[in-house]
Amino acid sequence: MESLDFSLDDLSIGEERNSERNINWRGQVGDDTVVYKSKNLLAERRRRHKLKARLLELRGLVPNITNMNRATIIVDAITYIQKLQKDVRDLGDQLLEMEAILEEESKAWKTEGIGAAEEMKKWGIKVTLFLINSYNLHSHTHTTEITVNHIDADNLWMKIILEKKRGACTKLMEAMSVVGFEFTDTSVTTSKGAYLITSCLVGIRGRMLAADQVRELLMDIIRSI
Amino acid sequence: MESLDFSLDDLSIGEERNSERNINWRGQVGDDTVVYKSKNLLAERRRRHKLKARLLELRGLVPNITNMNRATIIVDAITYIQKLQKDVRDLGDQLLEMEAILEEESKAWKTEGIGAAEEMKKWGIKVTLFLINSYNLHSHTHTTEITVNHIDADNLWMKIILEKKRGACTKLMEAMSVVGFEFTDTSVTTSKGAYLITSCLVGIRGRMLAADQVRELLMDIIRSI
DNA sequence: GTTGACACGTGAGGC
DNA sequence: TGCCTCACGTGTCAA
């Protein structure tokens, strides 16, 4: 359609003079020189140059240069943008994952308290030991009460009410550490010959036992003390 | 439009053959029909359409669309690529930083408290702690704060903010127990490289030292750790 | 009426 | 040679 119109227009223009707007006229100068006149000739030239400059600028941004062609420049830019978008997505995911890990670690730091697992366990033991030492009564374990609840996948909250017995808590902590548990945010209170121990239990990541199992474990340990 | 063009071109091409290379000539067919002849007319048209398609595809990738212009499409693509590059850079930096932190934490985990002071500073813990304990006495290290108050004749209340260090708390407790003190109602919290220990100190009856003396004792112990 | 943007056909030049 | 790419001038349409 357009080409048909153009051809007709060109025919008319070439053949006869037209005074319409955007008047471009081809004046015959002399015998063989044809002078082209168009009002937007210069503007069009500027536009073309600008576009070319933009394209070159775009090409300068793309590291993977396969060709100088206009089409390939754009294609390269497209693939580059896609790669960048993918990179951003991947990096964002990775960063989120890292943040989650950091958050978890920071949580672990906060709850765990003592840096090394061993240290923490010893720390808990010491606390318990001192509490034990502060009261040197002997008794049996028939008043032991143990509560274990899940906080999340890797953390348990436990409460133990335990009759005072020398070294009991130490051994408890040591035994728990042996099987991979650590005590964090431990609080020990003594009252009327009993310990009240509340603590967060941090298990080995991904290998946390069920609360009931931990409770049984604690029971066994206390029984063996 | 396009199909019409193509058909027209095909028609024109089919009508007459020209053997000149790239030479297009306008032949009069009949009385008023002018047939344009160029061998690359169709190819050029394809090329233009392909370029346009690429541009549209590029535009489809860029979220910030200001205009449909060819130039603005490219400009938008340029700015978008720059933004993406910046994002990638920033995310990479952030990720590197995160990895460094993780590395540091794991190192600190391994070396157990060597970098605790730096970590405390890094997290701004020291400032907070000093603000909290600014009225307290200073010990030999910047990051240790000790407060000791009398509760009654046989009991002291103490608070220690201590840089995390392997075995520090253990040794502290052991040393205190050696000289006849016991810890009761102890709470230990660790956060970002610091211990916060609050405890009641029970001394041997009738031999309780003054609070200052206990504080000095604690400082000596900590200093020796 | 002017301006900007487009598509078009075409010639030139590079593999 | 043919194919491909580009720049150019131009007509047309919309703002």
Short mmCIF file of C-alpha atoms (C1' of nucleotides) in Angstrom, two decimals:
data_model
loop_
_atom_site.label_atom_id
_atom_site.label_comp_id
_atom_site.label_asym_id
_atom_site.label_seq_id
_atom_site.Cartn_x
_atom_site.Cartn_y
_atom_site.Cartn_z
CA MET A 1 0.00 0.00 0.00
CA GLU A 2 2.57 2.48 1.10
CA SER A 3 5.02 1.59 -1.55
CA LEU A 4 2.28 1.89 -4.10
CA ASP A 5 1.46 5.32 -2.77
CA PHE A 6 5.08 6.24 -2.79
CA SER A 7 5.61 5.13 -6.28
CA LEU A 8 2.66 7.08 -7.41
CA ASP A 9 3.80 10.08 -5.45
CA ASP A 10 7.25 9.84 -6.79
CA LEU A 11 5.87 9.59 -10.22
CA SER A 12 3.77 12.64 -9.74
CA ILE A 13 6.61 14.51 -8.15
CA GLY A 14 9.07 13.54 -10.74
CA GLU A 15 6.76 14.47 -13.49
CA GLU A 16 5.08 17.54 -12.24
CA ARG A 17 5.66 20.26 -9.71
CA ASN A 18 3.77 20.17 -6.44
CA SER A 19 3.41 23.11 -4.09
CA GLU A 20 2.22 21.15 -1.08
CA ARG A 21 3.69 21.45 2.44
CA ASN A 22 7.06 19.92 3.11
CA ILE A 23 7.78 21.27 -0.19
CA ASN A 24 10.70 19.62 -1.64
CA TRP A 25 11.40 20.48 -5.10
CA ARG A 26 13.95 19.28 -7.46
CA GLY A 27 15.11 22.12 -9.47
CA GLN A 28 17.04 21.55 -12.55
CA VAL A 29 20.11 23.69 -12.47
CA GLY A 30 21.89 24.01 -15.67
CA ASP A 31 21.61 20.93 -17.70
CA ASP A 32 22.39 17.89 -15.53
CA THR A 33 22.75 19.03 -11.94
CA VAL A 34 19.81 18.24 -9.73
CA VAL A 35 19.46 20.11 -6.46
CA TYR A 36 17.53 18.41 -3.75
CA LYS A 37 15.69 20.64 -1.38
CA SER A 38 13.81 19.51 1.70
CA LYS A 39 13.08 21.36 4.86
CA ASN A 40 13.67 18.43 7.18
CA LEU A 41 16.75 17.20 5.42
CA LEU A 42 19.04 18.59 8.04
CA ALA A 43 16.81 17.54 10.89
CA GLU A 44 16.61 14.07 9.52
CA ARG A 45 20.37 13.97 9.23
CA ARG A 46 20.66 15.07 12.85
CA ARG A 47 18.17 12.46 13.92
CA ARG A 48 20.09 9.76 12.12
CA HIS A 49 23.33 10.85 13.64
CA LYS A 50 21.81 10.97 17.07
CA LEU A 51 20.42 7.49 16.66
CA LYS A 52 23.78 6.27 15.50
CA ALA A 53 25.44 7.88 18.47
CA ARG A 54 22.97 6.22 20.82
CA LEU A 55 23.61 2.92 19.20
CA LEU A 56 27.34 3.34 19.57
CA GLU A 57 26.87 4.32 23.16
CA LEU A 58 24.77 1.26 23.73
CA ARG A 59 27.37 -0.86 22.08
CA GLY A 60 29.99 0.62 24.34
CA LEU A 61 28.10 -0.63 27.34
CA VAL A 62 27.85 -4.19 26.17
CA PRO A 63 30.97 -6.21 26.83
CA ASN A 64 30.15 -9.00 24.42
CA ILE A 65 30.64 -7.45 21.05
CA THR A 66 30.05 -9.83 18.23
CA ASN A 67 29.61 -7.37 15.46
CA MET A 68 29.26 -3.74 14.68
CA ASN A 69 25.96 -4.24 12.92
CA ARG A 70 23.02 -2.31 14.14
CA ALA A 71 20.94 -5.42 14.51
CA THR A 72 23.64 -7.35 16.29
CA ILE A 73 24.30 -4.42 18.55
CA ILE A 74 20.71 -4.53 19.65
CA VAL A 75 20.73 -8.31 19.88
CA ASP A 76 23.85 -8.22 22.01
CA ALA A 77 22.30 -5.58 24.19
CA ILE A 78 19.23 -7.76 24.58
CA THR A 79 21.19 -10.83 25.59
CA TYR A 80 23.35 -8.71 27.86
CA ILE A 81 20.33 -7.25 29.56
CA GLN A 82 18.94 -10.72 30.03
CA LYS A 83 22.22 -11.87 31.49
CA LEU A 84 22.32 -8.88 33.80
CA GLN A 85 18.78 -9.50 34.93
CA LYS A 86 19.62 -13.10 35.63
CA ASP A 87 22.72 -12.04 37.53
CA VAL A 88 20.74 -9.62 39.60
CA ARG A 89 18.18 -12.26 40.36
CA ASP A 90 20.78 -14.84 41.30
CA LEU A 91 22.76 -12.42 43.38
CA GLY A 92 19.66 -11.29 45.14
CA ASP A 93 18.72 -14.84 45.95
CA GLN A 94 22.20 -15.60 47.13
CA LEU A 95 22.21 -12.51 49.24
CA LEU A 96 18.90 -13.39 50.75
CA GLU A 97 20.20 -16.82 51.54
CA MET A 98 23.31 -15.33 53.08
CA GLU A 99 21.24 -12.97 55.11
CA ALA A 100 19.19 -15.87 56.34
CA ILE A 101 22.34 -17.68 57.33
CA LEU A 102 23.70 -14.61 59.03
CA GLU A 103 20.43 -14.08 60.79
CA GLU A 104 20.46 -17.64 61.96
CA GLU A 105 24.03 -17.36 63.09
CA SER A 106 23.39 -14.14 64.85
CA LYS A 107 20.44 -15.76 66.50
CA ALA A 108 22.65 -18.64 67.44
CA TRP A 109 25.18 -16.21 68.78
CA LYS A 110 22.61 -14.43 70.79
CA THR A 111 21.04 -17.51 72.16
CA GLU A 112 24.09 -19.56 72.46
CA GLY A 113 26.15 -17.04 74.26
CA ILE A 114 29.42 -18.76 74.33
CA GLY A 115 31.42 -18.88 71.20
CA ALA A 116 32.64 -22.37 70.86
CA ALA A 117 30.22 -25.14 71.45
CA GLU A 118 32.60 -26.62 73.90
CA GLU A 119 33.08 -23.38 75.67
CA MET A 120 29.40 -22.83 75.94
CA LYS A 121 28.82 -26.22 77.29
CA LYS A 122 31.58 -25.76 79.81
CA TRP A 123 30.15 -22.44 80.71
CA GLY A 124 26.79 -23.95 81.36
CA ILE A 125 28.41 -26.66 83.31
CA LYS A 126 30.31 -24.24 85.41
CA VAL A 127 27.24 -22.29 86.20
CA THR A 128 25.48 -25.38 87.19
CA LEU A 129 28.43 -26.58 89.11
CA PHE A 130 28.65 -23.46 91.13
CA LEU A 131 25.03 -23.59 91.88
CA ILE A 132 25.43 -27.11 92.92
CA ASN A 133 28.35 -26.25 95.08
CA SER A 134 26.49 -23.54 96.77
CA TYR A 135 24.22 -26.08 98.30
CA ASN A 136 25.72 -29.29 99.32
CA LEU A 137 22.64 -31.27 100.05
CA HIS A 138 22.23 -34.72 98.68
CA SER A 139 19.02 -36.11 97.44
CA HIS A 140 17.61 -38.44 94.90
CA THR A 141 16.10 -37.73 91.58
CA HIS A 142 12.54 -38.55 92.25
CA THR A 143 11.55 -34.90 92.02
CA THR A 144 13.06 -34.34 88.63
CA GLU A 145 10.84 -32.53 86.18
CA ILE A 146 11.77 -31.99 82.60
CA THR A 147 10.04 -29.95 79.94
CA VAL A 148 11.27 -29.74 76.38
CA ASN A 149 9.64 -27.73 73.67
CA HIS A 150 10.58 -26.83 70.16
CA ILE A 151 11.48 -23.30 69.33
CA ASP A 152 12.39 -23.95 65.74
CA ALA A 153 14.14 -26.56 63.70
CA ASP A 154 17.43 -26.19 65.48
CA ASN A 155 16.47 -24.84 68.86
CA LEU A 156 14.73 -26.34 71.81
CA TRP A 157 13.63 -24.70 74.98
CA MET A 158 13.94 -26.80 78.08
CA LYS A 159 13.17 -26.43 81.70
CA ILE A 160 14.52 -28.75 84.32
CA ILE A 161 13.66 -28.81 87.97
CA LEU A 162 16.24 -30.92 89.62
CA GLU A 163 17.17 -31.77 93.13
CA LYS A 164 20.53 -30.51 94.10
CA LYS A 165 23.28 -33.00 93.73
CA ARG A 166 26.93 -32.30 93.47
CA GLY A 167 28.16 -32.33 89.91
CA ALA A 168 24.76 -33.15 88.56
CA CYS A 169 24.49 -30.23 86.26
CA THR A 170 28.07 -30.52 85.19
CA LYS A 171 27.56 -34.06 84.16
CA LEU A 172 24.30 -33.16 82.52
CA MET A 173 25.94 -30.52 80.43
CA GLU A 174 28.86 -32.67 79.56
CA ALA A 175 26.66 -35.53 78.54
CA MET A 176 24.52 -33.30 76.41
CA SER A 177 27.53 -31.79 74.78
CA VAL A 178 28.84 -35.19 73.96
CA VAL A 179 25.74 -35.92 71.95
CA GLY A 180 25.96 -32.63 70.17
CA PHE A 181 23.82 -30.24 72.16
CA GLU A 182 24.80 -26.88 73.44
CA PHE A 183 23.19 -24.67 76.03
CA THR A 184 22.49 -21.06 75.34
CA ASP A 185 20.88 -18.33 77.37
CA THR A 186 21.01 -20.41 80.39
CA SER A 187 19.45 -19.35 83.62
CA VAL A 188 19.89 -21.28 86.82
CA THR A 189 18.03 -20.52 89.97
CA THR A 190 18.20 -22.34 93.23
CA SER A 191 15.46 -22.43 95.72
CA LYS A 192 14.82 -24.68 98.66
CA GLY A 193 17.21 -27.35 97.64
CA ALA A 194 16.24 -27.52 93.98
CA TYR A 195 17.64 -26.20 90.76
CA LEU A 196 15.52 -24.50 88.23
CA ILE A 197 17.38 -24.63 84.97
CA THR A 198 15.99 -23.02 81.89
CA SER A 199 18.00 -23.04 78.76
CA CYS A 200 17.88 -23.06 75.03
CA LEU A 201 19.24 -26.21 73.52
CA VAL A 202 20.94 -25.84 70.20
CA GLY A 203 21.43 -29.06 68.35
CA ILE A 204 23.59 -29.79 65.42
CA ARG A 205 22.02 -28.20 62.42
CA GLY A 206 19.80 -30.56 60.57
CA ARG A 207 20.16 -33.25 63.12
CA MET A 208 17.88 -31.98 65.80
CA LEU A 209 15.97 -34.66 67.58
CA ALA A 210 12.35 -34.48 68.53
CA ALA A 211 11.48 -32.83 71.80
CA ASP A 212 10.39 -36.11 73.27
CA GLN A 213 13.65 -37.75 72.35
CA VAL A 214 15.61 -34.94 73.91
CA ARG A 215 13.48 -35.23 76.97
CA GLU A 216 14.19 -38.93 77.22
CA LEU A 217 17.85 -38.25 76.71
CA LEU A 218 17.86 -35.74 79.52
CA MET A 219 15.98 -38.18 81.70
CA ASP A 220 18.53 -40.90 81.06
CA ILE A 221 21.39 -38.60 81.78
CA ILE A 222 19.92 -37.35 85.00
CA ARG A 223 19.07 -40.86 86.04
CA SER A 224 22.65 -41.93 85.47
CA ILE A 225 24.07 -39.11 87.51
CA MET B 1 0.60 -3.52 4.77
CA GLU B 2 3.69 -5.56 4.73
CA SER B 3 2.21 -8.44 2.89
CA LEU B 4 0.85 -6.04 0.37
CA ASP B 5 4.25 -4.51 -0.02
CA PHE B 6 5.83 -7.83 -0.46
CA SER B 7 3.35 -8.92 -2.98
CA LEU B 8 3.80 -5.72 -4.84
CA ASP B 9 7.52 -6.13 -4.80
CA ASP B 10 7.26 -9.67 -5.89
CA LEU B 11 4.93 -8.59 -8.60
CA SER B 12 7.23 -5.91 -9.80
CA ILE B 13 10.18 -8.20 -9.66
CA GLY B 14 8.29 -10.83 -11.46
CA GLU B 15 7.34 -8.47 -14.17
CA GLU B 16 10.64 -7.52 -15.54
CA ARG B 17 14.17 -8.58 -15.01
CA ASN B 18 17.07 -6.24 -14.76
CA SER B 19 20.55 -7.52 -15.06
CA GLU B 20 22.38 -4.50 -13.66
CA ARG B 21 23.79 -4.79 -10.18
CA ASN B 22 22.04 -2.57 -7.70
CA ILE B 23 20.89 -0.44 -10.53
CA ASN B 24 17.35 0.48 -10.13
CA TRP B 25 15.63 2.12 -12.95
CA ARG B 26 12.16 3.33 -13.34
CA GLY B 27 10.54 1.87 -16.31
CA GLN B 28 7.31 3.02 -17.64
CA VAL B 29 4.91 0.21 -17.94
CA GLY B 30 1.86 1.03 -19.86
CA ASP B 31 0.86 4.65 -19.55
CA ASP B 32 0.96 5.68 -15.88
CA THR B 33 2.39 2.82 -13.86
CA VAL B 34 5.94 3.22 -12.72
CA VAL B 35 7.72 0.13 -11.56
CA TYR B 36 10.57 0.54 -9.14
CA LYS B 37 13.33 -1.89 -9.56
CA SER B 38 16.02 -2.60 -7.07
CA LYS B 39 17.46 -5.92 -6.29
CA ASN B 40 17.89 -5.28 -2.61
CA LEU B 41 14.58 -3.60 -2.11
CA LEU B 42 13.08 -6.64 -0.49
CA ALA B 43 16.20 -7.43 1.44
CA GLU B 44 16.37 -3.92 2.70
CA ARG B 45 12.77 -4.04 3.72
CA ARG B 46 13.43 -7.24 5.61
CA ARG B 47 16.41 -5.70 7.26
CA ARG B 48 14.42 -2.72 8.38
CA HIS B 49 11.67 -4.87 9.75
CA LYS B 50 14.15 -7.05 11.55
CA LEU B 51 15.77 -4.04 13.09
CA LYS B 52 12.41 -2.75 14.17
CA ALA B 53 11.58 -6.10 15.68
CA ARG B 54 14.85 -6.12 17.58
CA LEU B 55 14.15 -2.66 18.86
CA LEU B 56 10.72 -3.67 20.04
CA GLU B 57 12.19 -6.71 21.69
CA LEU B 58 14.74 -4.54 23.41
CA ARG B 59 12.04 -2.19 24.52
CA GLY B 60 10.11 -5.10 25.94
CA LEU B 61 13.01 -5.91 28.19
CA VAL B 62 13.34 -2.45 29.64
CA PRO B 63 10.87 -1.76 32.43
CA ASN B 64 11.23 2.02 32.32
CA ILE B 65 9.50 3.00 29.15
CA THR B 66 9.45 6.71 28.60
CA ASN B 67 8.66 6.75 24.95
CA MET B 68 8.29 4.59 21.95
CA ASN B 69 10.88 6.51 19.97
CA ARG B 70 13.80 4.61 18.59
CA ALA B 71 16.25 6.95 20.22
CA THR B 72 14.51 6.91 23.58
CA ILE B 73 14.24 3.14 23.43
CA ILE B 74 17.96 2.93 23.10
CA VAL B 75 18.51 5.60 25.73
CA ASP B 76 16.24 3.77 28.13
CA ALA B 77 18.05 0.56 27.40
CA ILE B 78 21.33 2.30 28.11
CA THR B 79 20.21 3.67 31.44
CA TYR B 80 18.64 0.37 32.31
CA ILE B 81 21.85 -1.46 31.53
CA GLN B 82 23.75 1.01 33.66
CA LYS B 83 21.31 0.51 36.49
CA LEU B 84 21.60 -3.24 36.13
CA GLN B 85 25.36 -3.04 36.13
CA LYS B 86 25.27 -0.91 39.23
CA ASP B 87 22.89 -3.34 40.87
CA VAL B 88 25.14 -6.24 40.05
CA ARG B 89 28.11 -4.39 41.40
CA ASP B 90 26.34 -3.41 44.59
CA LEU B 91 24.93 -6.84 45.14
CA GLY B 92 28.30 -8.39 44.52
CA ASP B 93 29.91 -6.06 47.00
CA GLN B 94 27.24 -6.73 49.54
CA LEU B 95 27.62 -10.42 49.00
CA LEU B 96 31.36 -10.20 49.34
CA GLU B 97 30.94 -8.27 52.53
CA MET B 98 28.52 -10.86 53.81
CA GLU B 99 30.90 -13.59 52.93
CA ALA B 100 33.65 -11.75 54.73
CA ILE B 101 31.48 -11.47 57.78
CA LEU B 102 30.61 -15.10 57.62
CA GLU B 103 34.25 -15.97 57.18
CA GLU B 104 35.16 -13.79 60.10
CA GLU B 105 32.50 -15.34 62.23
CA SER B 106 33.62 -18.80 61.41
CA LYS B 107 37.19 -17.76 62.07
CA ALA B 108 36.17 -16.24 65.34
CA TRP B 109 34.33 -19.42 66.03
CA LYS B 110 37.49 -21.35 65.42
CA THR B 111 39.90 -19.10 67.24
CA GLU B 112 37.36 -18.64 69.96
CA GLY B 113 37.19 -15.12 71.03
CA ILE B 114 40.40 -13.69 69.71
CA GLY B 115 38.53 -11.19 67.61
CA ALA B 116 35.81 -10.70 70.11
CA ALA B 117 36.83 -7.15 70.93
CA GLU B 118 36.83 -6.17 67.31
CA GLU B 119 33.56 -7.84 66.82
CA MET B 120 32.11 -5.98 69.73
CA LYS B 121 33.37 -2.76 68.32
CA LYS B 122 32.08 -3.67 64.94
CA TRP B 123 28.63 -4.22 66.26
CA GLY B 124 28.80 -1.16 68.43
CA ILE B 125 28.36 -3.19 71.54
CA LYS B 126 31.11 -1.46 73.37
CA VAL B 127 29.51 1.90 73.08
CA THR B 128 26.27 0.64 74.42
CA LEU B 129 27.88 -1.21 77.21
CA PHE B 130 29.94 1.73 78.20
CA LEU B 131 26.92 3.89 78.19
CA ILE B 132 25.16 1.45 80.38
CA ASN B 133 28.07 1.02 82.68
CA SER B 134 29.58 4.42 82.39
CA TYR B 135 29.12 4.95 86.08
CA ASN B 136 30.93 1.80 86.90
CA LEU B 137 34.55 1.32 87.57
CA HIS B 138 36.90 0.61 84.79
CA SER B 139 39.01 -2.43 84.62
CA HIS B 140 42.18 -3.09 82.82
CA THR B 141 40.63 -3.67 79.47
CA HIS B 142 38.42 -1.43 77.51
CA THR B 143 35.71 -3.93 77.21
CA THR B 144 35.42 -5.21 80.70
CA GLU B 145 33.03 -3.70 83.14
CA ILE B 146 32.56 -4.92 86.63
CA THR B 147 29.95 -3.84 89.09
CA VAL B 148 29.76 -5.24 92.57
CA ASN B 149 27.18 -4.24 95.14
CA HIS B 150 26.28 -5.51 98.53
CA ILE B 151 23.01 -7.26 99.02
CA ASP B 152 23.55 -8.21 102.59
CA ALA B 153 26.34 -9.41 104.82
CA ASP B 154 26.89 -12.63 102.96
CA ASN B 155 25.66 -11.85 99.47
CA LEU B 156 26.91 -9.65 96.74
CA TRP B 157 25.32 -8.78 93.47
CA MET B 158 27.67 -8.47 90.59
CA LYS B 159 27.47 -7.70 86.95
CA ILE B 160 30.30 -8.34 84.54
CA ILE B 161 30.51 -7.39 80.95
CA LEU B 162 33.39 -9.26 79.56
CA GLU B 163 34.98 -9.66 76.22
CA LYS B 164 34.43 -13.15 74.98
CA LYS B 165 37.53 -15.21 75.39
CA ARG B 166 37.95 -18.89 75.46
CA GLY B 167 37.69 -20.30 78.94
CA ALA B 168 37.33 -16.89 80.47
CA CYS B 169 34.13 -17.58 82.29
CA THR B 170 35.22 -21.01 83.28
CA LYS B 171 38.41 -19.74 84.78
CA LEU B 172 36.60 -16.90 86.43
CA MET B 173 34.21 -19.25 88.11
CA GLU B 174 36.91 -21.64 89.09
CA ALA B 175 39.06 -18.95 90.54
CA MET B 176 36.21 -17.48 92.48
CA SER B 177 35.28 -20.84 93.82
CA VAL B 178 38.83 -21.41 94.92
CA VAL B 179 38.74 -18.34 97.08
CA GLY B 180 35.46 -19.35 98.57
CA PHE B 181 32.82 -17.69 96.46
CA GLU B 182 29.91 -19.39 94.89
CA PHE B 183 27.56 -18.21 92.21
CA THR B 184 23.86 -18.40 92.62
CA ASP B 185 21.03 -17.19 90.48
CA THR B 186 23.35 -16.77 87.62
CA SER B 187 22.40 -15.47 84.26
CA VAL B 188 24.76 -15.46 81.36
CA THR B 189 24.00 -13.93 78.06
CA THR B 190 26.30 -13.56 75.14
CA SER B 191 25.83 -11.29 72.28
CA LYS B 192 28.19 -10.43 69.49
CA GLY B 193 31.40 -11.21 71.24
CA ALA B 194 30.59 -10.17 74.77
CA TYR B 195 29.40 -11.89 77.89
CA LEU B 196 26.92 -10.33 80.16
CA ILE B 197 27.09 -12.09 83.46
CA THR B 198 24.89 -11.24 86.37
CA SER B 199 25.04 -13.31 89.44
CA CYS B 200 24.71 -13.36 93.15
CA LEU B 201 27.96 -14.05 94.91
CA VAL B 202 27.73 -15.99 98.10
CA GLY B 203 30.83 -15.80 100.22
CA ILE B 204 31.88 -17.86 103.14
CA ARG B 205 29.90 -16.76 106.10
CA GLY B 206 31.62 -14.22 108.22
CA ARG B 207 34.43 -13.79 105.77
CA MET B 208 32.75 -11.73 103.14
CA LEU B 209 34.96 -9.12 101.66
CA ALA B 210 33.96 -5.62 100.82
CA ALA B 211 32.44 -4.99 97.44
CA ASP B 212 35.49 -3.11 96.29
CA GLN B 213 37.74 -5.95 97.31
CA VAL B 214 35.58 -8.41 95.45
CA ARG B 215 35.68 -6.19 92.46
CA GLU B 216 39.44 -6.00 92.64
CA LEU B 217 39.55 -9.73 93.01
CA LEU B 218 37.40 -10.18 89.95
CA MET B 219 39.52 -7.78 88.00
CA ASP B 220 42.66 -9.59 88.97
CA ILE B 221 41.16 -12.86 87.91
CA ILE B 222 40.00 -11.46 84.63
CA ARG B 223 43.34 -9.85 84.08
CA SER B 224 45.06 -13.13 84.62
CA ILE B 225 42.84 -14.98 82.22
"C1'" DG C 1 2.34 26.15 9.80
"C1'" DT C 2 6.14 23.90 12.14
"C1'" DT C 3 8.52 20.08 14.00
"C1'" DG C 4 9.79 15.35 15.04
"C1'" DA C 5 9.58 10.60 14.06
"C1'" DC C 6 9.14 6.77 10.61
"C1'" DA C 7 9.31 3.98 6.70
"C1'" DC C 8 10.59 3.85 2.33
"C1'" DG C 9 13.48 3.26 -1.92
"C1'" DT C 10 17.98 3.67 -3.44
"C1'" DG C 11 23.08 4.09 -4.17
"C1'" DA C 12 27.69 2.93 -2.23
"C1'" DG C 13 30.85 -0.03 -0.27
"C1'" DG C 14 32.62 -4.19 2.14
"C1'" DC C 15 33.16 -9.29 2.34
"C1'" DT D 1 29.82 -11.86 -8.80
"C1'" DG D 2 25.96 -11.61 -5.10
"C1'" DC D 3 24.69 -10.51 -0.46
"C1'" DC D 4 24.56 -7.47 3.31
"C1'" DT D 5 24.82 -3.17 5.68
"C1'" DC D 6 24.60 1.60 5.96
"C1'" DA D 7 23.56 6.52 4.92
"C1'" DC D 8 20.86 9.41 2.48
"C1'" DG D 9 16.86 12.19 0.80
"C1'" DT D 10 12.12 12.19 0.88
"C1'" DG D 11 6.94 11.70 1.73
"C1'" DT D 12 3.65 11.20 5.32
"C1'" DC D 13 1.48 11.44 9.61
"C1'" DA D 14 0.72 13.23 14.27
"C1'" DA D 15 1.35 16.57 17.91
#
